[in-house]
CSV table of C-alpha atoms (C1' of nucleotides) in Angstrom, one decimal:
chain,number,residue,atom,x,y,z
A,1,MET,CA,130.5,176.7,122.8
A,2,ASN,CA,129.1,176.5,119.3
A,3,SER,CA,125.8,177.9,118.2
A,4,LEU,CA,122.9,175.8,117.0
A,5,THR,CA,123.6,176.9,113.5
A,6,GLU,CA,127.2,176.0,113.6
A,7,GLU,CA,126.4,172.6,114.9
A,8,ASN,CA,124.0,172.1,112.0
A,9,TYR,CA,126.6,173.1,109.5
A,10,LEU,CA,129.1,170.7,111.0
A,11,LYS,CA,126.6,167.9,110.9
A,12,ALA,CA,125.7,168.6,107.3
A,13,ILE,CA,129.3,168.6,106.3
A,14,TYR,CA,130.0,165.4,108.1
A,15,LYS,CA,127.1,163.7,106.4
A,16,LEU,CA,128.2,165.0,103.0
A,17,VAL,CA,131.7,163.7,103.4
A,18,ASP,CA,130.6,160.3,104.9
A,19,GLY,CA,133.7,158.3,104.2
A,20,GLU,CA,134.6,159.8,100.9
A,21,LYS,CA,137.9,161.6,101.0
A,22,VAL,CA,136.8,164.4,98.7
A,23,ALA,CA,136.1,167.9,100.0
A,24,VAL,CA,132.5,169.1,100.3
A,25,THR,CA,131.4,171.9,98.0
A,26,THR,CA,129.7,175.1,99.0
A,27,ASN,CA,126.6,174.3,96.8
A,28,ALA,CA,126.2,170.9,98.3
A,29,ILE,CA,126.1,172.3,101.8
A,30,ALA,CA,123.7,175.1,100.6
A,31,GLU,CA,121.3,172.5,99.3
A,32,LYS,CA,121.5,170.3,102.4
A,33,MET,CA,121.0,173.2,104.7
A,34,ASN,CA,118.2,174.8,102.6
A,35,THR,CA,120.1,178.0,102.3
A,36,LYS,CA,122.0,180.0,99.8
A,37,ALA,CA,125.6,179.6,98.7
A,38,ALA,CA,126.5,183.1,99.9
A,39,SER,CA,125.3,182.2,103.4
A,40,VAL,CA,127.4,179.1,103.4
A,41,THR,CA,130.5,180.9,102.4
A,42,ASP,CA,130.0,183.2,105.4
A,43,MET,CA,129.6,180.3,107.8
A,44,LEU,CA,132.6,178.5,106.3
A,45,LYS,CA,134.8,181.4,107.1
A,46,LYS,CA,133.5,181.4,110.7
A,47,LEU,CA,134.0,177.6,111.2
A,48,SER,CA,137.4,177.9,109.6
A,49,ASP,CA,138.4,180.7,112.1
A,50,LYS,CA,137.3,178.3,114.9
A,51,LYS,CA,139.5,175.6,113.4
A,52,LEU,CA,136.5,173.3,113.0
A,53,ILE,CA,137.0,172.9,109.3
A,54,ASN,CA,139.8,173.2,106.7
A,55,TYR,CA,138.6,175.6,104.2
A,56,GLU,CA,140.2,176.7,100.9
A,57,LYS,CA,138.5,179.2,98.8
A,58,TYR,CA,136.8,177.8,95.7
A,59,TYR,CA,138.0,174.3,96.6
A,60,GLY,CA,135.8,173.0,99.3
A,61,VAL,CA,136.0,172.0,103.0
A,62,LYS,CA,136.9,169.1,105.2
A,63,LEU,CA,136.2,168.7,108.9
A,64,THR,CA,139.2,168.9,111.2
A,65,ALA,CA,139.5,166.3,114.0
A,66,LYS,CA,137.9,168.8,116.3
A,67,GLY,CA,135.0,169.5,113.9
A,68,GLU,CA,134.4,165.9,113.3
A,69,LYS,CA,134.2,165.1,117.0
A,70,ILE,CA,131.5,167.8,117.4
A,71,ALA,CA,129.6,166.4,114.4
A,72,LEU,CA,129.7,162.9,115.7
A,73,ASN,CA,128.6,164.0,119.1
A,74,ILE,CA,125.5,165.6,117.6
A,75,ILE,CA,124.8,162.5,115.6
A,76,ARG,CA,125.2,160.4,118.8
A,77,LYS,CA,122.7,162.6,120.6
A,78,HIS,CA,120.3,162.5,117.6
A,79,ARG,CA,120.3,158.7,117.4
A,80,LEU,CA,120.1,158.2,121.2
A,81,TRP,CA,117.1,160.5,121.3
A,82,GLU,CA,115.4,158.7,118.4
A,83,MET,CA,115.9,155.4,120.2
A,84,PHE,CA,114.5,156.9,123.4
A,85,LEU,CA,111.4,158.2,121.6
A,86,VAL,CA,110.7,154.8,119.9
A,87,GLU,CA,111.7,152.5,122.8
A,88,LYS,CA,110.2,154.5,125.7
A,89,LEU,CA,107.7,156.9,124.4
A,90,GLU,CA,105.8,154.9,121.8
A,91,PHE,CA,106.8,156.9,118.8
A,92,GLY,CA,106.9,155.3,115.4
A,93,TRP,CA,110.2,155.1,113.5
A,94,ASP,CA,108.8,157.4,110.9
A,95,GLU,CA,108.0,160.3,113.3
A,96,VAL,CA,111.1,160.8,115.3
A,97,HIS,CA,113.5,162.5,113.0
A,98,ASP,CA,112.4,166.2,113.2
A,99,LEU,CA,112.0,166.0,116.9
A,100,ALA,CA,115.4,164.5,117.3
A,101,GLU,CA,116.8,167.4,115.3
A,102,GLN,CA,115.6,169.6,118.1
A,103,LEU,CA,116.7,167.4,121.0
A,104,GLU,CA,120.2,166.8,119.6
A,105,HIS,CA,121.2,170.4,120.5
A,106,ILE,CA,120.4,170.0,124.2
A,107,ASN,CA,123.6,170.6,126.0
A,108,SER,CA,124.3,168.3,128.9
A,109,GLU,CA,126.9,165.5,129.1
A,110,LYS,CA,125.1,163.9,132.0
A,111,LEU,CA,121.8,163.9,130.2
A,112,VAL,CA,123.3,162.0,127.3
A,113,ALA,CA,125.1,159.6,129.5
A,114,GLN,CA,122.0,158.9,131.5
A,115,ILE,CA,119.8,158.4,128.4
A,116,ASP,CA,122.4,156.0,127.1
A,117,LYS,CA,122.3,154.0,130.3
A,118,PHE,CA,118.5,154.2,130.5
A,119,LEU,CA,118.4,152.6,127.0
A,120,ASN,CA,121.0,150.0,128.1
A,121,TYR,CA,123.7,151.3,125.7
A,122,PRO,CA,122.1,150.7,122.3
A,123,LYS,CA,124.5,150.2,119.4
A,124,VAL,CA,122.1,151.3,116.7
A,125,ASP,CA,119.1,153.6,116.4
A,126,PRO,CA,115.6,152.7,115.3
A,127,HIS,CA,116.6,152.8,111.6
A,128,GLY,CA,119.6,150.6,112.1
A,129,ASP,CA,122.1,153.5,112.0
A,130,PRO,CA,125.1,153.0,114.3
A,131,ILE,CA,125.3,155.2,117.4
A,132,PRO,CA,128.7,156.8,117.9
A,133,ASP,CA,130.2,156.1,121.4
A,134,SER,CA,131.0,158.9,123.8
A,135,ASN,CA,134.5,159.3,122.2
A,136,GLY,CA,133.0,159.7,118.8
A,137,LYS,CA,133.9,156.2,117.6
A,138,LEU,CA,131.5,154.8,115.1
A,139,GLN,CA,131.1,151.0,114.7
A,140,ILE,CA,131.2,150.5,110.9
A,141,GLN,CA,128.5,148.0,109.9
A,142,LYS,CA,129.2,146.0,106.8
A,143,SER,CA,126.0,145.8,105.0
A,144,ALA,CA,124.8,145.5,101.4
A,145,LEU,CA,121.7,146.5,99.5
A,146,LEU,CA,118.9,144.0,99.2
A,147,SER,CA,118.9,144.7,95.5
A,148,THR,CA,122.3,143.2,95.1
A,149,PHE,CA,121.3,139.7,96.3
A,150,LYS,CA,120.4,136.8,94.1
A,151,LYS,CA,117.5,134.4,93.9
A,152,ASN,CA,117.2,132.0,96.9
A,153,GLU,CA,119.7,133.9,99.0
A,154,VAL,CA,118.7,134.7,102.6
A,155,CYS,CA,119.7,137.7,104.6
A,156,MET,CA,118.7,139.9,107.5
A,157,MET,CA,117.4,143.4,107.4
A,158,THR,CA,119.8,145.8,109.2
A,159,GLY,CA,118.8,149.3,108.1
A,160,VAL,CA,117.4,151.6,105.5
A,161,VAL,CA,118.9,154.0,103.0
A,162,ASP,CA,115.9,156.3,102.5
A,163,HIS,CA,114.8,157.8,105.9
A,164,SER,CA,111.7,159.6,104.6
A,165,PRO,CA,108.4,159.1,106.6
A,166,THR,CA,106.8,157.9,103.4
A,167,PHE,CA,109.2,155.1,102.9
A,168,LEU,CA,109.3,154.1,106.6
A,169,GLN,CA,105.5,154.1,106.8
A,170,TYR,CA,105.4,151.8,103.8
A,171,LEU,CA,107.8,149.4,105.4
A,172,ALA,CA,105.8,149.5,108.6
A,173,LYS,CA,102.9,148.0,106.7
A,174,THR,CA,104.9,145.0,105.6
A,175,GLU,CA,107.0,142.5,107.7
A,176,LEU,CA,110.1,144.4,106.7
A,177,THR,CA,111.5,145.6,110.1
A,178,LEU,CA,115.0,145.7,111.5
A,179,GLY,CA,116.1,142.1,112.2
A,180,SER,CA,113.6,140.5,109.8
A,181,THR,CA,115.0,137.5,107.9
A,182,ILE,CA,114.4,137.9,104.2
A,183,LYS,CA,114.4,135.2,101.6
A,184,ILE,CA,114.5,136.1,98.0
A,185,ASN,CA,112.1,133.7,96.2
A,186,ASP,CA,112.3,135.2,92.8
A,187,ILE,CA,113.6,138.1,90.8
A,188,ASN,CA,111.7,139.5,87.8
A,189,ASP,CA,114.2,139.8,84.9
A,190,PHE,CA,112.3,142.7,83.3
A,191,ASP,CA,112.1,145.3,86.2
A,192,ARG,CA,114.3,143.6,88.8
A,193,SER,CA,111.4,143.5,91.3
A,194,LEU,CA,111.6,140.8,93.9
A,195,GLN,CA,109.2,138.3,95.3
A,196,ILE,CA,110.4,137.8,98.9
A,197,THR,CA,109.4,136.2,102.2
A,198,ALA,CA,110.0,138.3,105.3
A,199,GLY,CA,109.6,136.9,108.8
A,200,LYS,CA,106.6,134.6,109.0
A,201,ALA,CA,104.4,136.5,106.6
A,202,LYS,CA,103.2,135.3,103.2
A,203,PRO,CA,105.5,136.0,100.3
A,204,PHE,CA,105.0,139.4,98.7
A,205,PHE,CA,106.4,141.7,96.0
A,206,ILE,CA,108.7,144.7,96.4
A,207,SER,CA,110.0,146.9,93.6
A,208,ASN,CA,113.7,147.2,92.8
A,209,GLU,CA,113.4,150.8,94.0
A,210,VAL,CA,112.4,149.6,97.4
A,211,ALA,CA,115.1,146.8,97.4
A,212,LYS,CA,117.7,149.5,96.7
A,213,ASN,CA,116.7,151.2,99.9
A,214,ILE,CA,116.9,148.2,102.3
A,215,LEU,CA,120.2,147.4,103.9
A,216,VAL,CA,120.9,143.8,104.9
A,217,SER,CA,123.6,141.8,106.5
A,218,LEU,CA,125.9,139.6,104.4
A,219,LYS,CA,125.3,136.2,106.0
B,1,MET,CA,105.5,180.4,116.6
B,2,ASN,CA,107.4,182.3,119.2
B,3,SER,CA,111.1,182.6,119.5
B,4,LEU,CA,113.0,181.1,122.4
B,5,THR,CA,113.5,184.6,123.7
B,6,GLU,CA,109.9,185.5,123.5
B,7,GLU,CA,109.0,182.4,125.4
B,8,ASN,CA,111.5,183.3,128.1
B,9,TYR,CA,110.1,186.8,128.5
B,10,LEU,CA,106.5,185.5,128.8
B,11,LYS,CA,107.7,183.0,131.4
B,12,ALA,CA,109.5,185.7,133.4
B,13,ILE,CA,106.5,188.0,133.3
B,14,TYR,CA,104.2,185.2,134.4
B,15,LYS,CA,106.5,184.4,137.4
B,16,LEU,CA,106.7,188.1,138.4
B,17,VAL,CA,102.9,188.5,138.4
B,18,ASP,CA,102.2,185.2,140.1
B,19,GLY,CA,98.7,185.9,141.4
B,20,GLU,CA,99.3,189.6,142.3
B,21,LYS,CA,97.1,191.8,140.2
B,22,VAL,CA,99.6,194.6,139.7
B,23,ALA,CA,101.4,195.1,136.4
B,24,VAL,CA,105.0,194.1,136.1
B,25,THR,CA,107.6,196.8,135.7
B,26,THR,CA,110.3,197.0,133.0
B,27,ASN,CA,113.1,197.0,135.5
B,28,ALA,CA,111.8,193.9,137.3
B,29,ILE,CA,111.8,192.0,134.0
B,30,ALA,CA,115.2,193.3,133.2
B,31,GLU,CA,116.6,192.0,136.5
B,32,LYS,CA,114.9,188.6,136.1
B,33,MET,CA,116.1,188.2,132.5
B,34,ASN,CA,119.6,189.5,133.3
B,35,THR,CA,119.3,192.1,130.6
B,36,LYS,CA,119.0,195.9,130.3
B,37,ALA,CA,115.8,197.9,130.6
B,38,ALA,CA,116.2,199.2,127.0
B,39,SER,CA,116.2,195.6,125.7
B,40,VAL,CA,113.1,194.8,127.7
B,41,THR,CA,111.2,197.8,126.3
B,42,ASP,CA,112.0,196.6,122.8
B,43,MET,CA,110.7,193.2,123.5
B,44,LEU,CA,107.6,194.5,125.2
B,45,LYS,CA,106.6,196.3,122.1
B,46,LYS,CA,107.1,193.1,120.1
B,47,LEU,CA,105.0,191.0,122.5
B,48,SER,CA,102.4,193.7,122.6
B,49,ASP,CA,102.1,193.7,118.8
B,50,LYS,CA,101.6,190.0,119.0
B,51,LYS,CA,98.8,190.5,121.6
B,52,LEU,CA,100.6,188.4,124.1
B,53,ILE,CA,100.8,191.2,126.7
B,54,ASN,CA,98.9,194.4,127.5
B,55,TYR,CA,101.6,197.0,127.5
B,56,GLU,CA,101.2,200.7,128.5
B,57,LYS,CA,104.2,202.9,128.3
B,58,TYR,CA,105.7,203.8,131.6
B,59,TYR,CA,103.0,201.8,133.4
B,60,GLY,CA,103.9,198.2,133.1
B,61,VAL,CA,102.6,195.0,131.6
B,62,LYS,CA,100.2,192.2,132.1
B,63,LEU,CA,99.9,188.9,130.2
B,64,THR,CA,96.9,188.5,127.9
B,65,ALA,CA,95.0,185.2,128.1
B,66,LYS,CA,97.0,184.1,125.1
B,67,GLY,CA,100.3,185.1,126.6
B,68,GLU,CA,99.5,183.4,129.9
B,69,LYS,CA,98.6,180.2,128.1
B,70,ILE,CA,102.0,180.1,126.4
B,71,ALA,CA,103.7,180.9,129.7
B,72,LEU,CA,101.9,178.1,131.5
B,73,ASN,CA,102.7,175.7,128.7
B,74,ILE,CA,106.4,176.4,129.1
B,75,ILE,CA,106.1,176.0,132.9
B,76,ARG,CA,104.3,172.7,132.3
B,77,LYS,CA,107.0,171.4,130.1
B,78,HIS,CA,109.7,172.6,132.5
B,79,ARG,CA,108.2,170.8,135.4
B,80,LEU,CA,107.5,167.6,133.5
B,81,TRP,CA,111.1,167.5,132.3
B,82,GLU,CA,112.4,168.0,135.8
B,83,MET,CA,110.2,165.2,137.0
B,84,PHE,CA,111.5,163.0,134.2
B,85,LEU,CA,115.1,163.7,135.0
B,86,VAL,CA,114.6,163.0,138.6
B,87,GLU,CA,112.3,160.0,138.4
B,88,LYS,CA,113.8,158.2,135.3
B,89,LEU,CA,117.3,159.4,134.9
B,90,GLU,CA,118.7,159.5,138.4
B,91,PHE,CA,119.2,163.3,138.6
B,92,GLY,CA,119.2,165.1,141.9
B,93,TRP,CA,116.5,167.7,142.6
B,94,ASP,CA,119.3,170.3,142.9
B,95,GLU,CA,120.7,169.7,139.4
B,96,VAL,CA,117.7,169.7,137.1
B,97,HIS,CA,116.7,173.4,136.8
B,98,ASP,CA,119.2,174.6,134.1
B,99,LEU,CA,118.7,171.5,132.0
B,100,ALA,CA,114.9,171.9,132.1
B,101,GLU,CA,115.4,175.5,131.0
B,102,GLN,CA,116.7,174.1,127.8
B,103,LEU,CA,114.3,171.2,127.4
B,104,GLU,CA,111.2,173.4,128.1
B,105,HIS,CA,111.6,175.0,124.6
B,106,ILE,CA,111.4,171.7,122.7
B,107,ASN,CA,108.4,172.0,120.5
B,108,SER,CA,106.3,168.9,120.2
B,109,GLU,CA,102.8,168.3,121.6
B,110,LYS,CA,103.1,164.6,121.3
B,111,LEU,CA,106.4,164.6,123.2
B,112,VAL,CA,104.9,166.4,126.1
B,113,ALA,CA,101.8,164.2,126.1
B,114,GLN,CA,104.0,161.0,126.1
B,115,ILE,CA,106.4,162.2,128.8
B,116,ASP,CA,103.3,163.0,130.9
B,117,LYS,CA,101.9,159.5,130.3
B,118,PHE,CA,105.3,157.9,130.9
B,119,LEU,CA,105.5,159.6,134.3
B,120,ASN,CA,101.9,158.6,135.0
B,121,TYR,CA,100.5,162.1,135.0
B,122,PRO,CA,102.3,163.7,137.9
B,123,LYS,CA,100.6,166.6,139.7
B,124,VAL,CA,103.8,168.2,141.1
B,125,ASP,CA,107.4,168.4,140.1
B,126,PRO,CA,110.4,167.3,142.2
B,127,HIS,CA,110.3,170.5,144.2
B,128,GLY,CA,106.6,170.2,145.0
B,129,ASP,CA,105.6,172.8,142.5
B,130,PRO,CA,102.3,172.1,140.7
B,131,ILE,CA,102.4,171.0,137.1
B,132,PRO,CA,99.8,172.9,134.9
B,133,ASP,CA,97.6,170.5,132.9
B,134,SER,CA,97.5,170.6,129.1
B,135,ASN,CA,94.9,173.3,129.1
B,136,GLY,CA,97.1,175.5,131.3
B,137,LYS,CA,95.0,174.9,134.5
B,138,LEU,CA,97.1,175.1,137.6
B,139,GLN,CA,96.1,173.2,140.8
B,140,ILE,CA,96.5,175.8,143.6
B,141,GLN,CA,98.1,174.1,146.6
B,142,LYS,CA,97.2,175.7,149.9
B,143,SER,CA,100.4,175.6,151.8
B,144,ALA,CA,102.1,177.6,154.6
B,145,LEU,CA,105.7,178.3,155.7
B,146,LEU,CA,107.1,176.0,158.3
B,147,SER,CA,108.2,179.2,160.1
B,148,THR,CA,104.6,180.1,160.9
B,149,PHE,CA,103.9,176.9,162.8
B,150,LYS,CA,104.0,176.6,166.6
B,151,LYS,CA,105.5,174.3,169.2
B,152,ASN,CA,104.3,170.8,169.1
B,153,GLU,CA,102.5,171.2,165.8
B,154,VAL,CA,102.9,168.5,163.1
B,155,CYS,CA,102.8,169.1,159.4
B,156,MET,CA,104.0,167.6,156.1
B,157,MET,CA,106.6,169.1,153.8
B,158,THR,CA,105.1,169.9,150.4
B,159,GLY,CA,107.6,172.2,148.7
B,160,VAL,CA,110.3,174.8,148.9
B,161,VAL,CA,110.5,178.5,148.4
B,162,ASP,CA,114.2,178.9,147.5
B,163,HIS,CA,115.1,176.6,144.6
B,164,SER,CA,118.9,177.2,144.6
B,165,PRO,CA,121.1,174.2,144.4
B,166,THR,CA,122.8,175.3,147.6
B,167,PHE,CA,119.6,175.1,149.6
B,168,LEU,CA,118.4,171.9,147.9
B,169,GLN,CA,121.7,170.2,148.6
B,170,TYR,CA,121.5,171.2,152.2
B,171,LEU,CA,118.0,169.8,152.5
B,172,ALA,CA,119.1,166.6,150.8
B,173,LYS,CA,121.6,166.0,153.7
B,174,THR,CA,118.7,166.1,156.2
B,175,GLU,CA,115.5,164.1,156.4
B,176,LEU,CA,113.6,167.1,154.9
B,177,THR,CA,112.3,165.8,151.6
B,178,LEU,CA,108.9,166.2,150.0
B,179,GLY,CA,106.3,164.2,152.0
B,180,SER,CA,108.3,164.2,155.2
B,181,THR,CA,106.3,164.5,158.4
B,182,ILE,CA,107.7,167.3,160.5
B,183,LYS,CA,107.1,167.8,164.2
B,184,ILE,CA,108.2,171.0,165.9
B,185,ASN,CA,109.6,170.1,169.2
B,186,ASP,CA,110.8,173.5,170.3
B,187,ILE,CA,111.2,177.0,169.1
B,188,ASN,CA,114.0,179.3,170.3
B,189,ASP,CA,112.5,182.6,171.4
B,190,PHE,CA,115.7,184.5,170.7
B,191,ASP,CA,116.4,183.6,167.0
B,192,ARG,CA,113.2,181.7,166.1
B,193,SER,CA,115.3,178.6,165.2
B,194,LEU,CA,113.5,175.3,165.5
B,195,GLN,CA,114.2,171.9,166.9
B,196,ILE,CA,112.3,169.5,164.8
B,197,THR,CA,111.8,165.8,164.1
B,198,ALA,CA,111.5,164.9,160.4
B,199,GLY,CA,110.7,161.3,159.3
B,200,LYS,CA,112.3,158.8,161.5
B,201,ALA,CA,115.6,160.7,162.1
B,202,LYS,CA,116.8,162.1,165.4
B,203,PRO,CA,115.6,165.6,166.2
B,204,PHE,CA,117.8,168.3,164.7
B,205,PHE,CA,118.0,172.1,164.5
B,206,ILE,CA,117.1,174.4,161.6
B,207,SER,CA,117.4,178.1,161.5
B,208,ASN,CA,114.4,180.4,161.0
B,209,GLU,CA,115.9,181.3,157.6
B,210,VAL,CA,115.6,177.7,156.6
B,211,ALA,CA,112.1,177.3,158.1
B,212,LYS,CA,111.0,180.3,156.0
B,213,ASN,CA,111.9,178.4,152.9
B,214,ILE,CA,110.0,175.2,153.6
B,215,LEU,CA,106.4,174.8,152.5
B,216,VAL,CA,104.2,172.5,154.5
B,217,SER,CA,100.6,171.4,154.4
B,218,LEU,CA,98.1,172.7,156.9
B,219,LYS,CA,97.0,169.6,158.5
C,1,DA,C1',104.5,223.2,143.3
C,2,DA,C1',109.2,222.9,142.1
C,3,DT,C1',113.0,220.2,141.6
C,4,DA,C1',115.7,216.0,142.3
C,5,DA,C1',115.9,211.1,141.7
C,6,DA,C1',114.5,207.1,139.6
C,7,DA,C1',112.4,204.5,135.9
C,8,DT,C1',111.5,204.1,131.2
C,9,DT,C1',111.8,204.9,126.5
C,10,DT,C1',114.2,206.4,122.2
C,11,DA,C1',118.0,206.8,119.2
C,12,DG,C1',121.7,204.8,117.2
C,13,DA,C1',125.1,200.9,117.1
C,14,DT,C1',126.5,196.0,117.2
C,15,DT,C1',126.4,190.9,116.3
C,16,DA,C1',124.8,186.5,114.1
C,17,DG,C1',122.7,184.7,110.5
C,18,DT,C1',120.6,185.4,106.4
C,19,DC,C1',119.6,187.3,101.6
C,20,DT,C1',120.1,189.4,96.6
C,21,DA,C1',122.9,191.0,93.1
C,22,DA,C1',127.3,191.6,91.2
C,23,DA,C1',132.1,190.2,90.7
C,24,DA,C1',135.6,186.8,90.4
C,25,DA,C1',137.3,182.1,89.8
C,26,DT,C1',136.9,177.6,88.1
C,27,DT,C1',135.3,174.1,84.9
C,28,DA,C1',133.5,172.6,80.5
C,29,DG,C1',132.7,172.7,75.4
C,30,DT,C1',134.1,173.3,71.2
D,1,DA,C1',143.1,177.8,74.0
D,2,DC,C1',139.3,180.6,74.1
D,3,DT,C1',134.7,181.5,75.3
D,4,DA,C1',130.5,180.1,77.8
D,5,DA,C1',128.5,178.2,81.7
D,6,DT,C1',128.8,177.2,86.4
D,7,DT,C1',130.3,177.8,91.0
D,8,DT,C1',131.9,180.5,94.5
D,9,DT,C1',132.9,184.7,96.8
D,10,DT,C1',132.2,189.6,97.9
D,11,DA,C1',129.6,193.7,98.8
D,12,DG,C1',125.9,195.6,100.8
D,13,DA,C1',121.4,195.2,103.0
D,14,DC,C1',118.0,193.1,106.4
D,15,DT,C1',116.1,191.1,110.9
D,16,DA,C1',116.2,189.7,115.8
D,17,DA,C1',118.1,190.6,119.9
D,18,DT,C1',121.1,193.0,122.3
D,19,DC,C1',123.7,197.2,124.1
D,20,DT,C1',125.1,202.3,125.6
D,21,DA,C1',124.0,206.9,126.1
D,22,DA,C1',120.7,210.5,125.9
D,23,DA,C1',116.0,212.0,126.3
D,24,DT,C1',111.6,211.7,128.4
D,25,DT,C1',108.3,210.6,131.9
D,26,DT,C1',107.0,209.4,136.4
D,27,DT,C1',107.7,209.5,141.4
D,28,DA,C1',109.5,211.3,145.5
D,29,DT,C1',111.2,215.1,148.4
D,30,DT,C1',111.2,219.2,150.2
DNA sequence: AATAAAATTTAGATTAGTCTAAAAATTAGT
DNA sequence: ACTAATTTTTAGACTAATCTAAATTTTATT
């Protein structure tokens, strides 16, 4: 079994790699974990001894298959719990993250399987992030940033880049929710802000900053 | 905030006191916590510094009002989670204890409130144990042991004394579940074993040992 | 009341995870 | 290619929770 701390390190490393083939640096992990580089080095040795990461001094780390599987399982649990909180317990999508960080470490295969079943095997979490299956397979969703679309194009909102409560609360006040159909009515040449129509609401403005944090499907 | 370990000590002390006005001994706590007396002494000092217990060297400990409140809150969470697992996730009453021991330490007032609501404010857990309310008030249930009843008396099952999976699994194979109406048809003078009728099943035998672990209402 | 037995506490060590400060290695700038 | 800046690692220390072994206090027995 791995400690809570070990699990959090593996998750952090997984998120920092995220597709890119480069190794993750000690400092990057330290920043993500809100800790010091020296502490990270200690933990990397430990994870390396356990064969959960490939670690070369001064170079960086990559997850082994074993380490990645553990990371994906934690992410699976995190996203299932978020879904449960939002779908069954009336939580808002902006208030589930920290709580899911606690719940993701609960150790029970049966519990995860039952929650999954109870939610009717969801494919994505409340933020549109894909939920890994029980084998650690992740459905890759092809999506693009709303900011890359052109005038008069239509698309569907599938997720967010920024997960901060502030951003999510802002979105909750608009018609921009997962599944919303978005039409780009106009783009301001000066600041790249957009005038859009989302769902059946009146057209409204969003900044380019916001558009860069909204994921949409290429349809 | 209190550590997971501190919470477990408070819970253990609460359960050892359980109504009796005597102080709890170091050895009793050590046994309950599967640890050594020396470790307990260390923790008692710590809890005493935090004013969660009244501790007098060589004498024993009692919970302060503050300590008791924390203990009851953990018990509340434990029992609500057990109820959730059984009622919503198809767990058996014999397989929820260890998992609830993990879940009871999840820290979120809103989560507890929402689970409580989701379960429609249950008064007892799957074993018939009362669930403390959010203020730490515990409904005392007046119940008696089935073994104290006489021939031809009728009662209703309200709980169990032994919570071991073995005992609970045994009961699950009979008609002895919470709420069952039990009629005592006969008592064997030699070994005090009982011939009973429970629910609408055929009469069957239970040992006195079993009867001593079944709680029933005095009706 | 004295002594033996049991319970409890203290002393000192250990482990996991963290830290600061210093040393070593790598990368960047000219 | 050499020095400066940055990154990473090592060394040594700290805290929480645990342990063993020894010392102390309480309780029980005669």
